Coordinates of C-alpha atoms in Angstrom, one line a residue:
M52 CA 107.6 -58.8 38.9
C53 CA 109.8 -61.1 36.8
L54 CA 111.7 -63.8 38.3
L55 CA 114.9 -64.0 36.2
I56 CA 117.1 -66.9 35.9
L57 CA 120.7 -66.1 34.3
L58 CA 122.2 -69.2 33.3
C59 CA 126.0 -69.1 32.4
F60 CA 127.5 -72.3 31.3
A61 CA 131.5 -72.5 30.8
T62 CA 134.2 -75.0 30.3
T63 CA 137.4 -74.2 32.2
A64 CA 138.5 -70.6 32.3
Q65 CA 141.1 -71.3 29.5
A66 CA 138.6 -72.6 26.8
Q67 CA 137.4 -70.3 24.1
D68 CA 134.7 -72.9 22.9
M69 CA 132.3 -73.6 25.7
I70 CA 128.8 -75.2 26.7
E71 CA 126.6 -72.3 26.3
T72 CA 123.0 -72.3 27.1
R73 CA 120.3 -70.3 24.7
L74 CA 117.0 -69.1 25.7
G75 CA 114.4 -71.1 23.6
Y76 CA 111.4 -69.9 25.1
N77 CA 109.9 -67.6 27.9
Y78 CA 106.5 -68.0 29.7
V79 CA 105.1 -65.5 31.7
D80 CA 101.5 -66.3 33.3
K81 CA 98.9 -63.6 32.8
F82 CA 97.8 -63.7 36.4
E83 CA 98.3 -60.3 38.5
F84 CA 100.5 -61.2 41.4
S85 CA 100.2 -58.6 44.2
D86 CA 102.7 -57.9 46.8
E87 CA 101.6 -60.5 49.0
W88 CA 102.8 -63.2 46.8
Q89 CA 106.1 -62.9 48.7
Y90 CA 107.6 -66.4 48.2
L91 CA 109.7 -67.8 45.6
T92 CA 109.9 -71.3 44.6
T93 CA 112.0 -72.7 41.7
D94 CA 112.1 -76.1 40.1
M95 CA 114.3 -77.2 37.5
Y96 CA 113.9 -80.0 35.0
L97 CA 116.7 -81.5 33.1
L98 CA 115.4 -83.0 29.8
N99 CA 117.6 -85.0 27.2
A100 CA 120.5 -85.3 29.7
G101 CA 122.0 -88.2 27.5
Q102 CA 122.6 -85.7 24.9
F103 CA 125.3 -84.0 26.8
T104 CA 127.4 -86.8 25.2
Q105 CA 126.6 -85.3 22.0
V106 CA 127.4 -81.6 23.1
I107 CA 130.8 -82.6 24.6
N108 CA 132.2 -84.4 21.5
E109 CA 130.8 -81.5 19.1
L110 CA 132.3 -79.3 21.4
E111 CA 135.7 -81.5 21.4
Q112 CA 135.5 -82.1 17.3
G113 CA 134.7 -78.4 16.6
T114 CA 137.6 -76.9 18.4
T115 CA 140.8 -75.9 17.1
K116 CA 143.7 -78.4 17.6
A117 CA 145.6 -75.9 19.6
R118 CA 142.7 -75.8 22.1
R119 CA 141.7 -79.8 22.3
R120 CA 144.2 -80.6 24.9
D121 CA 141.7 -78.7 27.2
Y122 CA 139.2 -81.9 26.6
I123 CA 142.1 -84.6 27.1
N124 CA 141.2 -87.0 30.1
L125 CA 137.9 -85.4 30.8
E126 CA 136.3 -86.8 34.0
S127 CA 133.3 -84.9 35.0
L128 CA 130.5 -82.3 33.9
F129 CA 129.8 -80.2 37.3
I130 CA 126.7 -77.9 37.2
S131 CA 126.1 -75.6 39.9
A132 CA 123.8 -72.6 41.0
Q133 CA 124.5 -69.4 42.7
L134 CA 121.4 -67.3 44.0
K135 CA 121.8 -63.4 43.7
N136 CA 120.0 -60.8 45.7
A137 CA 118.7 -63.0 48.1
K138 CA 118.8 -61.3 51.6
L139 CA 118.8 -64.8 53.4
F140 CA 122.2 -65.4 52.2
G141 CA 123.8 -62.3 53.5
Q142 CA 126.7 -60.9 51.9
Q143 CA 128.4 -64.3 51.3
P144 CA 128.2 -65.8 47.6
I145 CA 126.5 -69.4 48.7
V146 CA 126.9 -71.6 45.7
Y147 CA 125.2 -75.1 45.9
P148 CA 125.8 -78.2 43.6
L149 CA 123.0 -79.1 41.1
F150 CA 124.3 -82.2 39.1
N151 CA 127.7 -83.9 38.3
F152 CA 128.1 -86.4 35.8
A153 CA 131.0 -88.5 35.3
I154 CA 132.7 -89.0 31.7
D155 CA 133.9 -92.1 30.1
N156 CA 136.8 -91.5 27.9
S157 CA 137.9 -95.0 27.5
K158 CA 136.5 -95.3 23.8
K159 CA 136.9 -93.1 20.8
E160 CA 134.5 -90.5 21.9
Y161 CA 133.2 -89.2 25.2
T162 CA 130.2 -90.6 27.0
T163 CA 128.5 -89.2 30.0
R164 CA 127.1 -91.5 32.5
I165 CA 123.6 -90.1 33.2
S166 CA 120.4 -91.6 34.4
D167 CA 117.6 -92.0 31.7
H168 CA 115.2 -90.4 34.0
L169 CA 116.3 -87.7 36.2
D170 CA 113.5 -86.1 38.4
A171 CA 112.9 -82.6 39.0
I172 CA 115.2 -80.6 41.3
R173 CA 113.4 -78.0 43.4
I174 CA 116.5 -75.8 44.5
I175 CA 114.3 -73.3 46.6
D176 CA 111.1 -73.6 48.4
K177 CA 109.2 -70.6 49.6
L178 CA 112.2 -68.3 49.7
P179 CA 110.8 -65.1 51.0
L180 CA 111.5 -62.1 48.7
A181 CA 112.0 -58.4 50.5
A182 CA 109.8 -55.7 49.3
D183 CA 112.4 -54.0 47.4
E184 CA 113.4 -57.5 45.9
R185 CA 111.1 -59.0 43.4
N186 CA 113.9 -60.5 41.0
I187 CA 116.0 -63.3 42.2
D188 CA 118.9 -64.0 39.7
A189 CA 120.8 -67.0 39.5
V190 CA 123.9 -67.8 37.8
I191 CA 124.3 -71.5 36.8
E192 CA 127.5 -72.9 35.5
A193 CA 128.3 -76.0 33.8
K194 CA 131.9 -76.8 34.1
L195 CA 134.1 -79.9 32.4
F196 CA 137.0 -80.9 34.8
T197 CA 139.7 -83.1 33.7
S198 CA 142.1 -85.3 35.7
D199 CA 144.6 -82.3 36.0
S200 CA 141.9 -80.0 37.2
R201 CA 140.6 -81.7 40.3
E202 CA 142.2 -79.1 42.3
V203 CA 139.9 -76.3 41.0
F204 CA 137.0 -78.7 41.5
F205 CA 137.9 -79.3 45.0
N206 CA 138.7 -75.7 45.8
I207 CA 135.3 -74.7 44.6
I208 CA 133.7 -76.8 47.3
A209 CA 136.2 -75.7 50.1
N210 CA 135.3 -72.0 49.3
Q211 CA 131.5 -73.0 49.7
L212 CA 132.1 -74.7 53.0
T213 CA 134.2 -71.7 54.4
N214 CA 131.6 -69.3 53.3
I215 CA 128.9 -71.1 55.0
G216 CA 131.1 -71.3 58.1
K217 CA 131.2 -67.3 58.0
L218 CA 127.4 -67.1 58.4
A219 CA 126.9 -65.6 61.7
T220 CA 123.4 -67.5 62.4
P221 CA 123.1 -70.0 59.6
Q222 CA 119.7 -71.4 58.9
T223 CA 119.2 -75.1 59.1
A224 CA 118.4 -75.1 55.3
M225 CA 121.9 -73.7 54.6
L226 CA 123.6 -75.8 57.0
S227 CA 122.1 -78.8 55.0
L228 CA 124.6 -77.9 52.0
V229 CA 127.4 -79.0 54.0
G230 CA 125.8 -82.5 53.9
E231 CA 125.3 -82.1 50.1
F232 CA 128.9 -81.1 49.5
G233 CA 129.9 -84.3 51.3
N234 CA 127.6 -86.4 49.2
L235 CA 129.2 -84.6 46.2
I236 CA 132.6 -85.4 47.2
R237 CA 131.7 -89.3 48.0
N238 CA 129.7 -89.7 44.6
V239 CA 132.9 -88.0 42.8
A240 CA 135.1 -90.5 44.4
K241 CA 133.2 -93.2 43.4
R242 CA 132.7 -92.0 39.8
Q243 CA 128.8 -91.9 40.5
E244 CA 126.0 -89.6 39.3
Y245 CA 125.2 -86.8 41.6
K246 CA 121.9 -84.7 42.0
F247 CA 121.2 -82.2 44.5
S248 CA 118.7 -83.3 46.8
S249 CA 118.3 -80.6 50.0
T250 CA 115.7 -78.1 48.9
I251 CA 116.2 -75.1 50.3
R252 CA 113.1 -74.8 52.4
L253 CA 112.9 -71.9 54.8
Y254 CA 109.2 -71.9 56.0
E255 CA 107.5 -75.0 56.9
G256 CA 104.0 -73.6 57.2
Q257 CA 101.5 -75.3 55.0
N258 CA 98.9 -72.3 54.8
F259 CA 100.3 -71.4 51.3
D260 CA 98.6 -70.7 48.0
T261 CA 101.1 -71.5 45.1
R262 CA 100.9 -70.8 41.4
L263 CA 103.1 -70.9 38.4
H264 CA 104.6 -67.5 37.6
S265 CA 107.0 -68.0 34.7
V266 CA 108.7 -70.8 32.8
R267 CA 112.0 -70.5 30.8
V268 CA 113.6 -73.3 28.5
Y269 CA 117.2 -73.2 27.8
V270 CA 119.1 -75.6 25.2
F271 CA 122.4 -76.7 26.2
V272 CA 124.7 -76.5 22.8
P273 CA 128.5 -75.7 21.9
S274 CA 128.9 -72.1 21.6
F275 CA 129.8 -72.3 18.0
A276 CA 126.1 -74.5 17.2
K277 CA 122.9 -73.1 15.9
V278 CA 119.9 -74.1 18.0
P279 CA 117.0 -75.5 16.1
A280 CA 113.5 -73.5 16.4
L281 CA 111.5 -75.0 19.4
R282 CA 107.8 -75.7 18.4
T283 CA 106.0 -74.3 21.5
A284 CA 102.2 -74.1 20.7
R285 CA 101.4 -77.1 22.7
L286 CA 104.0 -76.2 25.8
T287 CA 102.1 -72.9 26.0
E288 CA 98.9 -74.6 26.1
L289 CA 100.1 -77.0 28.9
L290 CA 101.3 -74.3 31.0
S291 CA 98.2 -72.0 30.6
N292 CA 96.0 -74.8 32.1
S293 CA 98.6 -75.5 34.7
P294 CA 98.5 -72.7 37.3
Q295 CA 99.2 -75.6 40.1
G296 CA 102.2 -77.1 38.1
F297 CA 102.8 -79.9 36.0
E298 CA 104.4 -83.4 35.4
K299 CA 107.7 -83.8 33.7
Q300 CA 106.2 -86.4 31.5
K301 CA 103.5 -84.0 30.2
L302 CA 106.3 -81.3 29.9
E303 CA 108.5 -83.6 27.7
A304 CA 105.6 -84.3 25.7
A305 CA 104.6 -80.8 25.0
L306 CA 108.1 -79.7 24.2
N307 CA 109.1 -82.8 21.9
F308 CA 112.5 -81.6 21.5
K309 CA 115.2 -84.2 21.4
E310 CA 118.2 -82.8 19.7
Y311 CA 120.1 -81.3 22.8
P312 CA 119.9 -81.4 26.6
V313 CA 117.2 -78.7 28.0
L314 CA 117.0 -77.1 31.1
V315 CA 113.2 -75.8 32.1
V316 CA 113.2 -73.6 34.8
A317 CA 109.8 -73.2 36.6
N318 CA 109.1 -70.1 38.9
Y319 CA 106.0 -70.4 41.5
K320 CA 105.1 -67.6 43.8
S321 CA 103.3 -68.3 47.0
L322 CA 100.8 -66.3 48.8
Y323 CA 101.5 -65.5 52.4
K324 CA 98.7 -67.2 54.4
M325 CA 98.4 -66.8 58.0
D326 CA 97.4 -69.5 60.6
A327 CA 93.9 -69.9 60.9
L328 CA 92.3 -70.3 64.7
T329 CA 88.9 -71.3 65.7
G330 CA 87.3 -69.6 68.5
S331 CA 87.6 -72.7 70.7
E332 CA 91.5 -72.7 70.0
I333 CA 92.0 -69.1 71.2
S334 CA 93.6 -68.9 74.6
S335 CA 96.6 -66.8 76.2
E336 CA 98.8 -69.6 75.4
T337 CA 98.2 -70.1 71.9
I338 CA 98.1 -66.3 71.3
E339 CA 101.9 -66.0 73.1
R340 CA 102.8 -69.1 71.0
R341 CA 101.7 -67.1 67.8
R342 CA 103.2 -64.1 68.8
V343 CA 106.6 -65.6 69.3
R344 CA 106.6 -67.6 66.2
I345 CA 106.0 -64.7 64.1
E346 CA 108.5 -62.7 65.8
Q347 CA 111.2 -65.4 65.0
A348 CA 110.0 -65.8 61.4
Y349 CA 110.3 -61.9 61.1
S350 CA 113.8 -61.9 62.5
A351 CA 114.7 -64.7 60.3
G352 CA 113.5 -62.9 57.4
L353 CA 110.4 -65.3 56.4
V354 CA 107.7 -62.7 56.2
N355 CA 107.9 -59.4 55.1
D356 CA 107.4 -56.1 57.0
D357 CA 103.7 -55.5 55.8
A358 CA 102.8 -59.3 56.9
Y359 CA 104.4 -58.8 60.1
K360 CA 102.6 -55.6 60.8
Q361 CA 99.5 -57.4 60.0
E362 CA 100.2 -60.5 62.5
K363 CA 101.2 -58.2 65.3
F364 CA 97.9 -56.2 64.8
F365 CA 95.9 -59.6 64.6
V366 CA 97.9 -60.8 67.6
E367 CA 96.4 -57.6 69.5
Y368 CA 92.9 -58.7 68.2
L369 CA 93.1 -62.0 69.5
R370 CA 93.9 -60.8 72.8
N371 CA 90.5 -59.0 72.8
F372 CA 89.0 -62.2 71.8
A373 CA 90.5 -64.1 74.6
D374 CA 89.3 -61.2 77.1
L375 CA 85.8 -61.7 75.9
K376 CA 86.0 -65.6 76.6
Q377 CA 87.4 -64.9 80.0
N378 CA 84.5 -62.4 80.7
L379 CA 81.8 -65.1 79.3
N380 CA 83.1 -67.6 81.7
S381 CA 82.7 -65.0 84.8
Y382 CA 79.4 -64.1 83.4
R383 CA 78.1 -67.6 83.4
L384 CA 79.4 -68.3 86.8
N385 CA 77.6 -65.4 88.3
Y386 CA 74.7 -66.2 86.5
K387 CA 74.2 -69.6 88.0
N388 CA 75.0 -67.8 91.7
N389 CA 71.9 -65.5 90.9
S390 CA 73.9 -62.3 92.0
P391 CA 71.9 -59.5 90.2
E392 CA 74.7 -56.8 90.6
A393 CA 77.5 -59.3 89.8
N394 CA 75.7 -60.2 86.7
A395 CA 75.3 -56.7 85.6
K396 CA 79.0 -55.8 85.7
T397 CA 80.2 -59.3 84.4
L398 CA 77.5 -58.8 81.5
F399 CA 78.8 -55.1 80.8
A400 CA 82.4 -56.6 80.8
V401 CA 81.5 -59.0 77.8
I402 CA 79.7 -56.2 76.0
Q403 CA 82.8 -53.8 76.5
D404 CA 85.0 -56.7 74.9
Y405 CA 82.5 -57.3 71.9
K406 CA 82.2 -53.7 71.3
R407 CA 85.9 -53.4 71.3
L408 CA 86.3 -56.4 68.9
K409 CA 83.7 -54.8 66.4
T410 CA 85.2 -51.2 66.7
L411 CA 89.0 -52.9 66.3
A412 CA 87.7 -54.8 63.1
R413 CA 85.8 -51.5 61.8
Q414 CA 88.9 -49.6 62.3
R415 CA 91.2 -52.3 60.5
D416 CA 88.7 -52.2 57.6
N417 CA 89.2 -48.3 57.2
E418 CA 92.8 -48.1 57.8
F419 CA 93.9 -50.9 55.4
A420 CA 91.0 -50.4 53.0
R421 CA 93.7 -50.5 50.3
N422 CA 96.1 -52.7 51.5
S423 CA 96.3 -55.8 49.8
T424 CA 97.8 -58.0 52.2
Y425 CA 95.0 -57.0 54.9
Q426 CA 92.3 -57.4 52.1
R427 CA 93.1 -60.9 50.8
I428 CA 94.6 -62.5 53.8
F429 CA 93.9 -60.8 57.1
K430 CA 90.3 -59.5 56.7
G431 CA 88.6 -63.1 56.3
E432 CA 90.3 -64.1 59.7
Y433 CA 88.9 -61.0 61.3
Q434 CA 85.4 -62.0 60.2
S435 CA 86.0 -65.4 61.2
I436 CA 87.0 -64.5 64.9
L437 CA 83.9 -61.9 64.8
A438 CA 81.6 -65.0 63.7
S439 CA 82.8 -66.9 66.8
A440 CA 82.1 -64.0 68.8
D441 CA 78.8 -63.7 67.6
G442 CA 77.9 -67.4 68.3
Y443 CA 79.1 -67.2 72.0
L444 CA 76.7 -64.2 72.3
E445 CA 73.6 -66.3 71.0
T446 CA 73.6 -68.7 74.0
D447 CA 71.2 -66.9 76.1
H448 CA 68.7 -63.9 76.1
N449 CA 70.8 -61.3 78.0
L450 CA 73.9 -62.0 75.8
K451 CA 72.0 -61.6 72.8
N452 CA 70.5 -58.6 73.7
G453 CA 73.9 -57.3 74.8
K454 CA 74.9 -58.0 71.2
E455 CA 72.1 -55.8 69.9
L456 CA 73.1 -53.1 72.1
V457 CA 76.7 -53.0 70.8
N458 CA 75.4 -53.1 67.2
T459 CA 73.0 -50.3 68.0
L460 CA 75.6 -48.4 69.6
L461 CA 78.0 -48.8 66.5
E462 CA 75.0 -47.8 64.0
L463 CA 74.4 -44.9 66.2
D464 CA 78.2 -43.8 65.8
Q465 CA 77.8 -44.0 62.3
E466 CA 75.0 -41.7 62.0
Q467 CA 75.8 -38.9 64.3
S468 CA 74.2 -36.2 62.2
K469 CA 71.3 -38.2 61.2
P470 CA 67.9 -37.1 62.4
F471 CA 65.7 -39.8 63.6
T472 CA 61.9 -40.1 63.5
V473 CA 59.9 -40.8 66.8
A474 CA 59.5 -44.5 65.8
Q475 CA 63.3 -45.0 65.0
R476 CA 64.4 -43.2 68.4
E477 CA 61.9 -45.6 70.1
F478 CA 63.5 -48.6 68.2
Y479 CA 66.9 -47.7 69.4
L480 CA 66.0 -47.0 72.8
N481 CA 64.3 -50.5 73.1
K482 CA 67.5 -52.0 72.0
L483 CA 69.9 -50.0 74.2
Y484 CA 67.4 -50.5 77.4
S485 CA 67.1 -54.4 76.5
V486 CA 69.9 -55.1 78.9
E487 CA 70.3 -54.6 82.7
L488 CA 73.6 -52.4 83.1
P489 CA 75.2 -51.2 86.2
G490 CA 74.4 -47.8 87.8
P491 CA 75.6 -44.5 86.0
E492 CA 78.4 -43.9 88.3
F493 CA 79.9 -47.5 87.2
L494 CA 79.0 -46.6 83.4
A495 CA 81.0 -43.2 83.9
T496 CA 84.5 -45.0 84.7
T497 CA 84.6 -46.8 81.2
L498 CA 84.8 -45.4 77.5
E499 CA 82.0 -47.9 76.5
G500 CA 79.9 -46.8 79.7
E501 CA 80.1 -43.1 78.7
A502 CA 79.4 -43.9 74.8
F503 CA 76.1 -45.7 76.0
T504 CA 75.3 -42.5 78.2
R505 CA 76.1 -40.3 75.5
Q506 CA 73.8 -42.1 72.9
V507 CA 70.9 -42.6 75.3
N508 CA 71.1 -38.7 75.8
R509 CA 71.2 -37.8 72.3
L510 CA 67.9 -40.1 71.5
E511 CA 66.1 -38.9 74.9
S512 CA 66.5 -35.3 74.4
A513 CA 65.5 -35.4 70.8
Q514 CA 62.2 -37.5 72.0
Y515 CA 61.4 -35.4 74.9
N516 CA 61.6 -32.2 72.6
D517 CA 59.4 -33.8 69.8
L518 CA 56.7 -35.7 72.0
F519 CA 56.6 -34.2 75.7
A520 CA 58.4 -30.7 76.2
K521 CA 55.2 -28.6 75.2
E522 CA 53.0 -30.6 77.3
V523 CA 54.9 -31.1 80.3
S524 CA 55.4 -27.2 80.4
R525 CA 51.5 -26.6 80.1
L526 CA 51.0 -29.0 83.1
R527 CA 53.6 -27.3 85.4
E528 CA 51.7 -24.0 84.9
A529 CA 47.9 -25.3 84.9
V530 CA 45.5 -24.4 87.5
P531 CA 43.9 -27.8 88.8
S532 CA 40.6 -28.3 87.2
E533 CA 38.5 -31.3 85.8
E534 CA 39.8 -30.1 82.2
T535 CA 43.4 -29.9 83.5
I536 CA 43.2 -33.1 85.3
A537 CA 41.9 -35.1 82.5
Q538 CA 45.2 -33.4 80.3
R539 CA 47.4 -34.8 83.5
N540 CA 46.1 -38.4 83.2
A541 CA 46.4 -38.3 79.4
L542 CA 49.9 -37.4 79.5
L543 CA 50.7 -40.0 82.0
D544 CA 49.1 -42.5 79.9
K545 CA 51.2 -41.3 76.9
S546 CA 54.6 -41.4 79.1
S547 CA 53.9 -45.0 80.1
T548 CA 54.2 -46.4 76.4
T549 CA 57.4 -44.8 75.9
K550 CA 60.9 -46.3 76.3
C551 CA 62.5 -42.7 76.9
R552 CA 63.2 -42.6 80.8
T553 CA 63.9 -38.9 80.6
C554 CA 60.7 -38.5 79.3
R555 CA 59.1 -40.5 81.7
E556 CA 60.8 -39.0 84.7
E557 CA 60.1 -35.3 83.4
V558 CA 56.3 -36.2 83.1
K559 CA 56.6 -37.5 86.4
Q560 CA 58.1 -34.3 87.8
S561 CA 55.7 -32.2 86.1
V562 CA 52.6 -34.3 87.4
R563 CA 54.1 -34.0 91.0
V564 CA 54.2 -30.1 90.7
F565 CA 50.4 -30.1 89.3
N566 CA 49.5 -32.7 92.1
Q567 CA 50.9 -30.4 94.8
R568 CA 48.8 -27.4 93.7
L569 CA 45.9 -29.7 93.1
E570 CA 46.4 -31.0 96.8
E571 CA 46.7 -27.4 98.1
Q572 CA 43.8 -26.3 96.6
Q573 CA 41.6 -29.7 97.5
L574 CA 43.0 -29.3 101.2
E575 CA 41.7 -25.5 101.2
K576 CA 38.2 -26.7 100.0
E577 CA 38.1 -29.4 102.7
R578 CA 39.2 -27.2 105.3
A579 CA 36.3 -24.5 104.6
R580 CA 34.1 -27.4 104.6
R581 CA 35.1 -28.8 107.8
L582 CA 34.4 -25.4 109.2
D583 CA 30.9 -25.3 107.8
L584 CA 30.1 -28.5 109.1
G585 CA 31.4 -27.6 112.6
Q586 CA 28.9 -24.8 112.6
Q587 CA 26.2 -27.2 111.6
I588 CA 27.0 -29.6 114.1
E589 CA 27.1 -26.9 116.8
R590 CA 23.5 -25.8 115.8
N591 CA 22.1 -29.2 115.3
V592 CA 23.3 -30.8 118.7
I593 CA 21.3 -28.2 120.8
V594 CA 18.3 -28.9 118.5
W595 CA 18.8 -32.5 118.9
L596 CA 19.3 -32.3 122.6
K597 CA 16.1 -30.6 123.0
Q598 CA 14.4 -32.9 120.9
D599 CA 15.8 -35.8 123.1
A600 CA 14.5 -34.0 126.4
C601 CA 11.1 -33.3 124.7
M602 CA 11.0 -37.2 123.9
D603 CA 11.8 -38.4 127.3
N604 CA 9.0 -36.0 128.8
A605 CA 6.6 -37.6 126.6
F606 CA 7.5 -41.2 127.3
K607 CA 7.1 -40.5 130.9
T608 CA 3.8 -38.7 130.8
Q609 CA 2.0 -40.2 127.7
F610 CA 3.1 -44.0 128.4
P611 CA 3.7 -44.1 132.7
T612 CA 3.0 -47.8 132.7
D613 CA 6.1 -49.9 133.4
T614 CA 5.1 -52.0 130.3
L615 CA 5.5 -50.1 127.1
P616 CA 4.1 -51.5 124.0
A617 CA 6.6 -53.0 121.8
H618 CA 7.0 -50.0 118.9
I619 CA 7.0 -47.5 121.8
Q620 CA 10.0 -49.4 123.4
R621 CA 11.7 -49.7 120.0
L622 CA 11.4 -45.9 119.6
R623 CA 12.8 -45.5 123.0
E624 CA 15.8 -47.4 122.1
K625 CA 16.3 -45.8 118.7
K626 CA 16.3 -42.5 120.7
E627 CA 19.0 -43.5 123.1
E628 CA 21.0 -44.6 120.2
L629 CA 20.6 -41.4 118.7
K630 CA 21.7 -39.5 121.8
R631 CA 25.0 -41.5 121.7
E632 CA 25.6 -40.8 118.3
I633 CA 25.3 -37.1 119.1
Y634 CA 28.1 -37.4 121.6
E635 CA 30.2 -39.7 119.4
L636 CA 29.7 -36.8 116.6
E637 CA 31.1 -33.9 118.9
G638 CA 34.1 -36.2 119.8
I639 CA 34.8 -36.7 116.2
Q640 CA 34.4 -33.0 115.4
K641 CA 36.9 -32.2 118.0
T642 CA 39.6 -34.5 116.9
P643 CA 40.7 -33.6 113.2
P644 CA 43.4 -35.5 111.1
A645 CA 47.0 -34.5 112.7
D646 CA 48.4 -34.9 109.0
P647 CA 47.1 -32.0 107.0
K648 CA 46.3 -33.9 103.8
S649 CA 43.3 -33.3 101.7
D650 CA 42.4 -37.0 101.4
L651 CA 42.4 -37.4 105.2
L652 CA 40.4 -34.3 106.0
K653 CA 37.9 -35.2 103.1
E654 CA 37.6 -38.5 104.8
H655 CA 36.9 -36.7 108.3
N656 CA 34.6 -34.3 106.8
Q657 CA 32.6 -37.3 105.0
R658 CA 32.5 -38.9 108.4
L659 CA 30.9 -35.5 110.0
A660 CA 28.5 -35.3 107.0
G661 CA 27.7 -38.6 107.3
R662 CA 26.6 -38.5 111.2
L663 CA 25.0 -35.4 110.7
K664 CA 22.7 -37.2 107.9
L665 CA 22.3 -40.1 110.2
L666 CA 21.0 -38.2 113.3
E667 CA 18.8 -35.7 111.2
Q668 CA 17.1 -39.0 109.7
G669 CA 17.2 -40.8 112.8
Y670 CA 14.9 -38.1 114.7
A671 CA 12.8 -37.6 111.7
D672 CA 11.7 -41.6 111.6
I673 CA 11.0 -41.2 115.2
C674 CA 8.8 -38.4 114.7
S675 CA 7.3 -39.7 111.6
A676 CA 6.6 -43.2 113.2
E677 CA 5.0 -41.7 116.9
K678 CA 4.0 -37.7 116.3
S679 CA 2.9 -37.6 119.8
L680 CA 6.7 -37.8 121.0
C681 CA 7.7 -34.8 118.8
G682 CA 5.0 -32.0 120.4
C683 CA 7.6 -29.8 121.9
E684 CA 8.3 -26.4 120.3

């Protein structure tokens, strides 16, 4: 996982003595970088640049006389870099310039025209690394050019421009090198200092966590020189406390080395982070823009295979969330229109989308439990989207109950083999029946509806077997009696307290069978009673009519005057009323209910029995009041 920068400095190809770079210090941060830290950023700090004068003069003076002609008329010191193993550049060896310093040879010794304070150069910024490409090597060369070797210098520039032109689809960042070479040529012509300024920045997204990976310190010396030992304790302390980077001034102070020029190479790794979206931002348009952006980034090599795969999965998840939002709008519209059937279907559509979101998030958790890209980057965004969905479903009681229904189904799915207690089953059924859903035929057409029906059947079957099966079976076979009627009533009361709809229906069915037998029993009883009452009426009517005739004769013989005593007149009226009752009783007795139901026949018998009693009591009252009216045998 190390990012290796190889620095090779040389003079012209013919020189035996050359400028070399010696590794003086190597630091690798202890932070454990996982695979999703997939972008490389490299900064270069050139310290003590003015000491190149010393290096060049030591090199010139220490060289044999036969080779010193290589250092006659030196004009510039050119430093360039070539990245290797970077798939972005294809097969073309792209070299780009870092520095070019003019050299003054007008005096007895050479001097370099270098600014006192050179800023750090960021040569690459968030360069994507392939999964199999965790080491990026760079060859950096320092070349001394004389007035006689200008052709070589410009040939280097020409070759690089040609290589850039060969790229089939060059990145914008790569095309910026064309401008850099133009700036280099202009500054060389004016004998001015040049410094690279077009950072290769391939990914402009802002959602990156970046931290220091490694630092190497190189010292520039003549090839025959010995490098003084560096004191690095303060530098190590600075780097270990600077995971986000450091300032050049602090770096110089911590290194505290002035003898020779120094190149400090700082490598950073960046963690890929997805573009976060809030629930309100998600729509078909934003999802499509995200899809296109990630496809383009992947085609350009800006994201690795794993991140691309996770992004595609997340786009699918966002589409499900967008469906939820659309169905929520439909539900709210139907709710305002107060359409129960439409409400049930649109609410169920919301429930379907929410369950798909929850199920898909759970599948992702299981599938990518050991995938660090998912766990560190994407899992939190799935949870954020789910939190938005939860918030939307808290806006009214139907939606809230729908959310509880989904959570209950998912919990039951996870506990397929778990035996529940009676109380637990009642709890789950209460949750499942808290929402008015479409009918069974509609539910059977969807996976979510089938899952709902399956779990309900599972709970209700167990609840029925535990609570009602034995009592229902006993009631179906029971002979109607006061005891079994009490059992029936107790079973009905018990079923009214359960959320188990199957249980209630089975109880009702068994009660129907029992009530049918009870009805037949009571009907047969009332038929027998009606027959008995009919016989009583036939016997009593003859007796009453004879009594009526006897009373008529008594009134004529015992009270012949036209003016009857008041009490006798009242008894005579009572007698006439009783005679009419006799005929009405006969009429009732001859017209039983057409509908053969026990309660109707019972009511008919009660009317007959009431009239019988009324007539018996009426004639007894007349005889009691005036015994002379009842003297007939």
